[in-house]
Amino acid sequence: MPGLMDSLTVGGGSLWILAIGLVFKLTGFAVRDELALRVLVVCGFICDAGYYFFRADPIVPSVLSNIALLMVNVILIAAILIERTTWRMTPDDREVFVLFPTLTPGQFRRLRKMMQTEQAAPATQLTAEGAGVDELMLVFTSELTVEKGGRSFPIAGPAFVGEIAFLTGEVSSATVTLPHGGTVLRVESVALKKRMARSPAFNNAMVALFGHELARKVAYSAPMDRAAP
């Protein structure tokens, strides 16, 4: 009677390898994190390719098909890592990214490509109370001046400008000026809304960002009606 190991061997290729590969793939499909899933599935394809390659009669088509599937998943792993890491960002972009805590690095890179950067002179007016706003702005400056309902007060920078008008689609709720000038990053509202409409995940991240920014302004410039637009 053949031994146990003999019963687990077919054509010189151990079925243990296939069993281990199956465990990797089943475990991968059971986890929720996409990166872990891809890594485990790659391990499973390596086991499958090894089984078909090291048989006494190698099955080349099966080896090649598993290698092809393996490579597809390796490419997807690379894409996931790029999406989640900041290693491709410049130092300046990393400084800006800190102000987008709700976005992934990949989401931020796509948003950054839409932004235009300009240097604003002292006393530059960014918005006017009651006037339309067609851009969302991120301003790097030590201080912004907000005038609303006849009252004027400072807001510490860096800060977003125009997010309330962006969310509501209404006119600006305040006049915002830069007493000392600064660096302004602008993105067109229409283009940003189209981008958000195409990606629910990006839309949720941006809405959460605006909520985070409004909460920050309220915390540092109470009462509520002192929040910048």
mmCIF file of C-alpha atoms in Angstrom, residues 19-193:
data_model
loop_
_atom_site.group_PDB
_atom_site.id
_atom_site.type_symbol
_atom_site.label_atom_id
_atom_site.label_comp_id
_atom_site.label_asym_id
_atom_site.label_seq_id
_atom_site.Cartn_x
_atom_site.Cartn_y
_atom_site.Cartn_z
ATOM 1 C CA ALA A 19 -2.909 22.928 -0.595
ATOM 2 C CA ILE A 20 -0.721 25.685 0.817
ATOM 3 C CA GLY A 21 -1.488 27.870 -2.204
ATOM 4 C CA LEU A 22 -5.201 27.289 -1.685
ATOM 5 C CA VAL A 23 -4.896 28.302 1.968
ATOM 6 C CA PHE A 24 -3.131 31.527 0.938
ATOM 7 C CA LYS A 25 -5.860 32.396 -1.553
ATOM 8 C CA LEU A 26 -8.762 31.519 0.747
ATOM 9 C CA THR A 27 -7.189 33.587 3.533
ATOM 10 C CA GLY A 28 -6.715 36.474 1.117
ATOM 11 C CA PHE A 29 -10.354 36.438 0.056
ATOM 12 C CA ALA A 30 -11.367 36.431 3.740
ATOM 13 C CA VAL A 31 -9.520 39.643 4.675
ATOM 14 C CA ARG A 32 -10.947 43.107 4.055
ATOM 15 C CA ASP A 33 -7.729 44.989 3.359
ATOM 16 C CA GLU A 34 -7.040 44.985 -0.386
ATOM 17 C CA LEU A 35 -3.264 45.072 0.000
ATOM 18 C CA ALA A 36 -3.248 42.017 2.275
ATOM 19 C CA LEU A 37 -5.616 40.251 -0.132
ATOM 20 C CA ARG A 38 -3.316 40.848 -3.115
ATOM 21 C CA VAL A 39 -0.196 39.748 -1.246
ATOM 22 C CA LEU A 40 -1.829 36.510 -0.084
ATOM 23 C CA VAL A 41 -3.190 35.787 -3.553
ATOM 24 C CA VAL A 42 0.285 36.307 -5.031
ATOM 25 C CA CYS A 43 1.657 33.765 -2.545
ATOM 26 C CA GLY A 44 -1.055 31.363 -3.685
ATOM 27 C CA PHE A 45 -0.137 31.790 -7.361
ATOM 28 C CA ILE A 46 3.543 31.236 -6.525
ATOM 29 C CA CYS A 47 2.621 27.911 -4.930
ATOM 30 C CA ASP A 48 0.482 26.936 -7.928
ATOM 31 C CA ALA A 49 3.208 27.852 -10.422
ATOM 32 C CA GLY A 50 5.766 25.955 -8.359
ATOM 33 C CA TYR A 51 3.598 22.854 -8.301
ATOM 34 C CA TYR A 52 3.151 22.741 -12.065
ATOM 35 C CA PHE A 53 6.796 23.645 -12.737
ATOM 36 C CA PHE A 54 8.437 21.081 -10.430
ATOM 37 C CA ARG A 55 6.354 18.127 -11.552
ATOM 38 C CA ALA A 56 8.202 15.280 -13.244
ATOM 39 C CA ASP A 57 6.277 16.364 -16.349
ATOM 40 C CA PRO A 58 5.983 20.163 -16.008
ATOM 41 C CA ILE A 59 2.761 21.672 -17.344
ATOM 42 C CA VAL A 60 4.100 24.806 -18.983
ATOM 43 C CA PRO A 61 0.732 26.440 -19.884
ATOM 44 C CA SER A 62 -0.370 26.221 -16.243
ATOM 45 C CA VAL A 63 2.938 27.648 -15.084
ATOM 46 C CA LEU A 64 2.655 30.579 -17.490
ATOM 47 C CA SER A 65 -0.976 31.293 -16.641
ATOM 48 C CA ASN A 66 -0.205 31.417 -12.921
ATOM 49 C CA ILE A 67 2.793 33.666 -13.544
ATOM 50 C CA ALA A 68 0.597 35.974 -15.618
ATOM 51 C CA LEU A 69 -1.993 36.189 -12.842
ATOM 52 C CA LEU A 70 0.811 36.709 -10.354
ATOM 53 C CA MET A 71 2.212 39.642 -12.347
ATOM 54 C CA VAL A 72 -1.200 41.286 -12.643
ATOM 55 C CA ASN A 73 -1.519 41.210 -8.869
ATOM 56 C CA VAL A 74 2.028 42.503 -8.384
ATOM 57 C CA ILE A 75 1.130 45.504 -10.558
ATOM 58 C CA LEU A 76 -2.010 46.065 -8.488
ATOM 59 C CA ILE A 77 0.045 45.857 -5.284
ATOM 60 C CA ALA A 78 2.372 48.537 -6.651
ATOM 61 C CA ALA A 79 -0.654 50.712 -7.490
ATOM 62 C CA ILE A 80 -2.050 50.271 -3.977
ATOM 63 C CA LEU A 81 1.296 51.199 -2.405
ATOM 64 C CA ILE A 82 1.514 54.308 -4.558
ATOM 65 C CA GLU A 83 -2.043 55.211 -3.541
ATOM 66 C CA ARG A 84 -1.207 54.851 0.151
ATOM 67 C CA THR A 85 2.302 56.291 0.401
ATOM 68 C CA THR A 86 3.834 59.745 0.010
ATOM 69 C CA TRP A 87 7.239 58.659 -1.324
ATOM 70 C CA ARG A 88 6.550 60.135 -4.779
ATOM 71 C CA MET A 89 5.620 63.537 -3.358
ATOM 72 C CA THR A 90 7.938 66.529 -3.345
ATOM 73 C CA PRO A 91 8.727 68.177 0.010
ATOM 74 C CA ASP A 92 6.388 71.053 -0.920
ATOM 75 C CA ASP A 93 3.552 68.655 -1.719
ATOM 76 C CA ARG A 94 4.077 66.844 1.584
ATOM 77 C CA GLU A 95 3.698 70.174 3.361
ATOM 78 C CA VAL A 96 0.405 70.771 1.559
ATOM 79 C CA PHE A 97 -0.773 67.188 2.096
ATOM 80 C CA VAL A 98 -0.702 67.699 5.869
ATOM 81 C CA LEU A 99 -3.691 70.016 5.422
ATOM 82 C CA PHE A 100 -5.726 67.240 3.752
ATOM 83 C CA PRO A 101 -5.985 64.696 6.601
ATOM 84 C CA THR A 102 -9.078 62.983 5.184
ATOM 85 C CA LEU A 103 -7.540 62.223 1.756
ATOM 86 C CA THR A 104 -5.286 59.337 0.830
ATOM 87 C CA PRO A 105 -1.953 60.235 -0.787
ATOM 88 C CA GLY A 106 -3.325 59.060 -4.145
ATOM 89 C CA GLN A 107 -6.450 61.195 -3.843
ATOM 90 C CA PHE A 108 -4.336 64.182 -2.883
ATOM 91 C CA ARG A 109 -1.987 63.724 -5.866
ATOM 92 C CA ARG A 110 -4.952 63.792 -8.235
ATOM 93 C CA LEU A 111 -6.322 66.897 -6.539
ATOM 94 C CA ARG A 112 -2.909 68.582 -6.542
ATOM 95 C CA LYS A 113 -2.714 68.244 -10.319
ATOM 96 C CA MET A 114 -5.884 70.328 -10.570
ATOM 97 C CA MET A 115 -4.490 73.178 -8.463
ATOM 98 C CA GLN A 116 -2.943 76.400 -9.709
ATOM 99 C CA THR A 117 -0.404 78.171 -7.479
ATOM 100 C CA GLU A 118 0.106 81.921 -7.305
ATOM 101 C CA GLN A 119 1.823 84.432 -5.036
ATOM 102 C CA ALA A 120 -0.630 87.009 -3.688
ATOM 103 C CA ALA A 121 0.523 90.517 -2.803
ATOM 104 C CA PRO A 122 -0.325 92.175 0.532
ATOM 105 C CA ALA A 123 -3.936 93.385 0.798
ATOM 106 C CA THR A 124 -5.126 90.930 -1.896
ATOM 107 C CA GLN A 125 -8.874 90.307 -1.681
ATOM 108 C CA LEU A 126 -9.859 86.682 -2.241
ATOM 109 C CA THR A 127 -13.636 86.855 -1.843
ATOM 110 C CA ALA A 128 -16.264 89.565 -1.466
ATOM 111 C CA GLU A 129 -19.319 89.224 0.764
ATOM 112 C CA GLY A 130 -22.381 88.594 -1.376
ATOM 113 C CA ALA A 131 -20.360 87.881 -4.544
ATOM 114 C CA GLY A 132 -20.075 84.560 -6.315
ATOM 115 C CA VAL A 133 -17.101 82.264 -5.722
ATOM 116 C CA ASP A 134 -16.006 79.950 -8.535
ATOM 117 C CA GLU A 135 -12.863 78.577 -6.879
ATOM 118 C CA LEU A 136 -11.844 76.721 -3.763
ATOM 119 C CA MET A 137 -8.654 78.185 -2.320
ATOM 120 C CA LEU A 138 -6.013 77.035 0.120
ATOM 121 C CA VAL A 139 -3.986 79.945 1.443
ATOM 122 C CA PHE A 140 -0.554 79.758 3.040
ATOM 123 C CA THR A 141 -0.168 82.902 5.103
ATOM 124 C CA SER A 142 0.213 83.880 8.730
ATOM 125 C CA GLU A 143 -3.142 85.634 8.869
ATOM 126 C CA LEU A 144 -6.326 86.211 6.867
ATOM 127 C CA THR A 145 -8.761 89.038 7.553
ATOM 128 C CA VAL A 146 -12.444 88.160 7.458
ATOM 129 C CA GLU A 147 -15.106 90.855 7.205
ATOM 130 C CA LYS A 148 -18.709 89.813 7.696
ATOM 131 C CA GLY A 149 -21.755 91.877 8.513
ATOM 132 C CA GLY A 150 -19.669 94.957 9.156
ATOM 133 C CA ARG A 151 -17.319 93.217 11.580
ATOM 134 C CA SER A 152 -13.724 92.324 10.893
ATOM 135 C CA PHE A 153 -11.590 89.684 12.600
ATOM 136 C CA PRO A 154 -8.444 87.655 11.854
ATOM 137 C CA ILE A 155 -8.159 83.945 11.040
ATOM 138 C CA ALA A 156 -4.843 82.162 11.427
ATOM 139 C CA GLY A 157 -3.423 80.554 8.307
ATOM 140 C CA PRO A 158 -2.950 78.334 6.503
ATOM 141 C CA ALA A 159 -6.662 78.019 5.793
ATOM 142 C CA PHE A 160 -9.204 77.133 3.145
ATOM 143 C CA VAL A 161 -11.284 79.897 1.617
ATOM 144 C CA GLY A 162 -14.534 79.406 -0.272
ATOM 145 C CA GLU A 163 -15.534 75.997 1.098
ATOM 146 C CA ILE A 164 -18.938 77.142 2.359
ATOM 147 C CA ALA A 165 -19.820 78.671 -1.004
ATOM 148 C CA PHE A 166 -18.519 75.497 -2.661
ATOM 149 C CA LEU A 167 -20.745 73.256 -0.544
ATOM 150 C CA THR A 168 -23.884 75.415 -0.680
ATOM 151 C CA GLY A 169 -23.531 76.778 -4.213
ATOM 152 C CA GLU A 170 -24.395 80.233 -2.839
ATOM 153 C CA VAL A 171 -22.497 83.518 -2.794
ATOM 154 C CA SER A 172 -19.622 84.199 -0.420
ATOM 155 C CA SER A 173 -20.675 84.767 3.178
ATOM 156 C CA ALA A 174 -17.734 87.097 3.906
ATOM 157 C CA THR A 175 -14.982 89.229 2.440
ATOM 158 C CA VAL A 176 -11.558 87.647 2.877
ATOM 159 C CA THR A 177 -8.307 89.521 2.351
ATOM 160 C CA LEU A 178 -4.632 88.757 2.880
ATOM 161 C CA PRO A 179 -3.094 91.649 4.841
ATOM 162 C CA HIS A 180 0.424 90.259 4.433
ATOM 163 C CA GLY A 181 0.009 88.406 1.147
ATOM 164 C CA GLY A 182 0.798 84.715 0.804
ATOM 165 C CA THR A 183 0.717 81.663 -1.434
ATOM 166 C CA VAL A 184 -2.696 80.730 -2.857
ATOM 167 C CA LEU A 185 -3.547 77.319 -4.294
ATOM 168 C CA ARG A 186 -6.694 77.485 -6.437
ATOM 169 C CA VAL A 187 -8.907 74.805 -7.937
ATOM 170 C CA GLU A 188 -11.953 75.516 -10.072
ATOM 171 C CA SER A 189 -15.188 74.586 -8.316
ATOM 172 C CA VAL A 190 -16.813 73.087 -11.420
ATOM 173 C CA ALA A 191 -13.836 70.812 -12.125
ATOM 174 C CA LEU A 192 -13.615 69.719 -8.488
ATOM 175 C CA LYS A 193 -17.324 68.923 -8.313
#
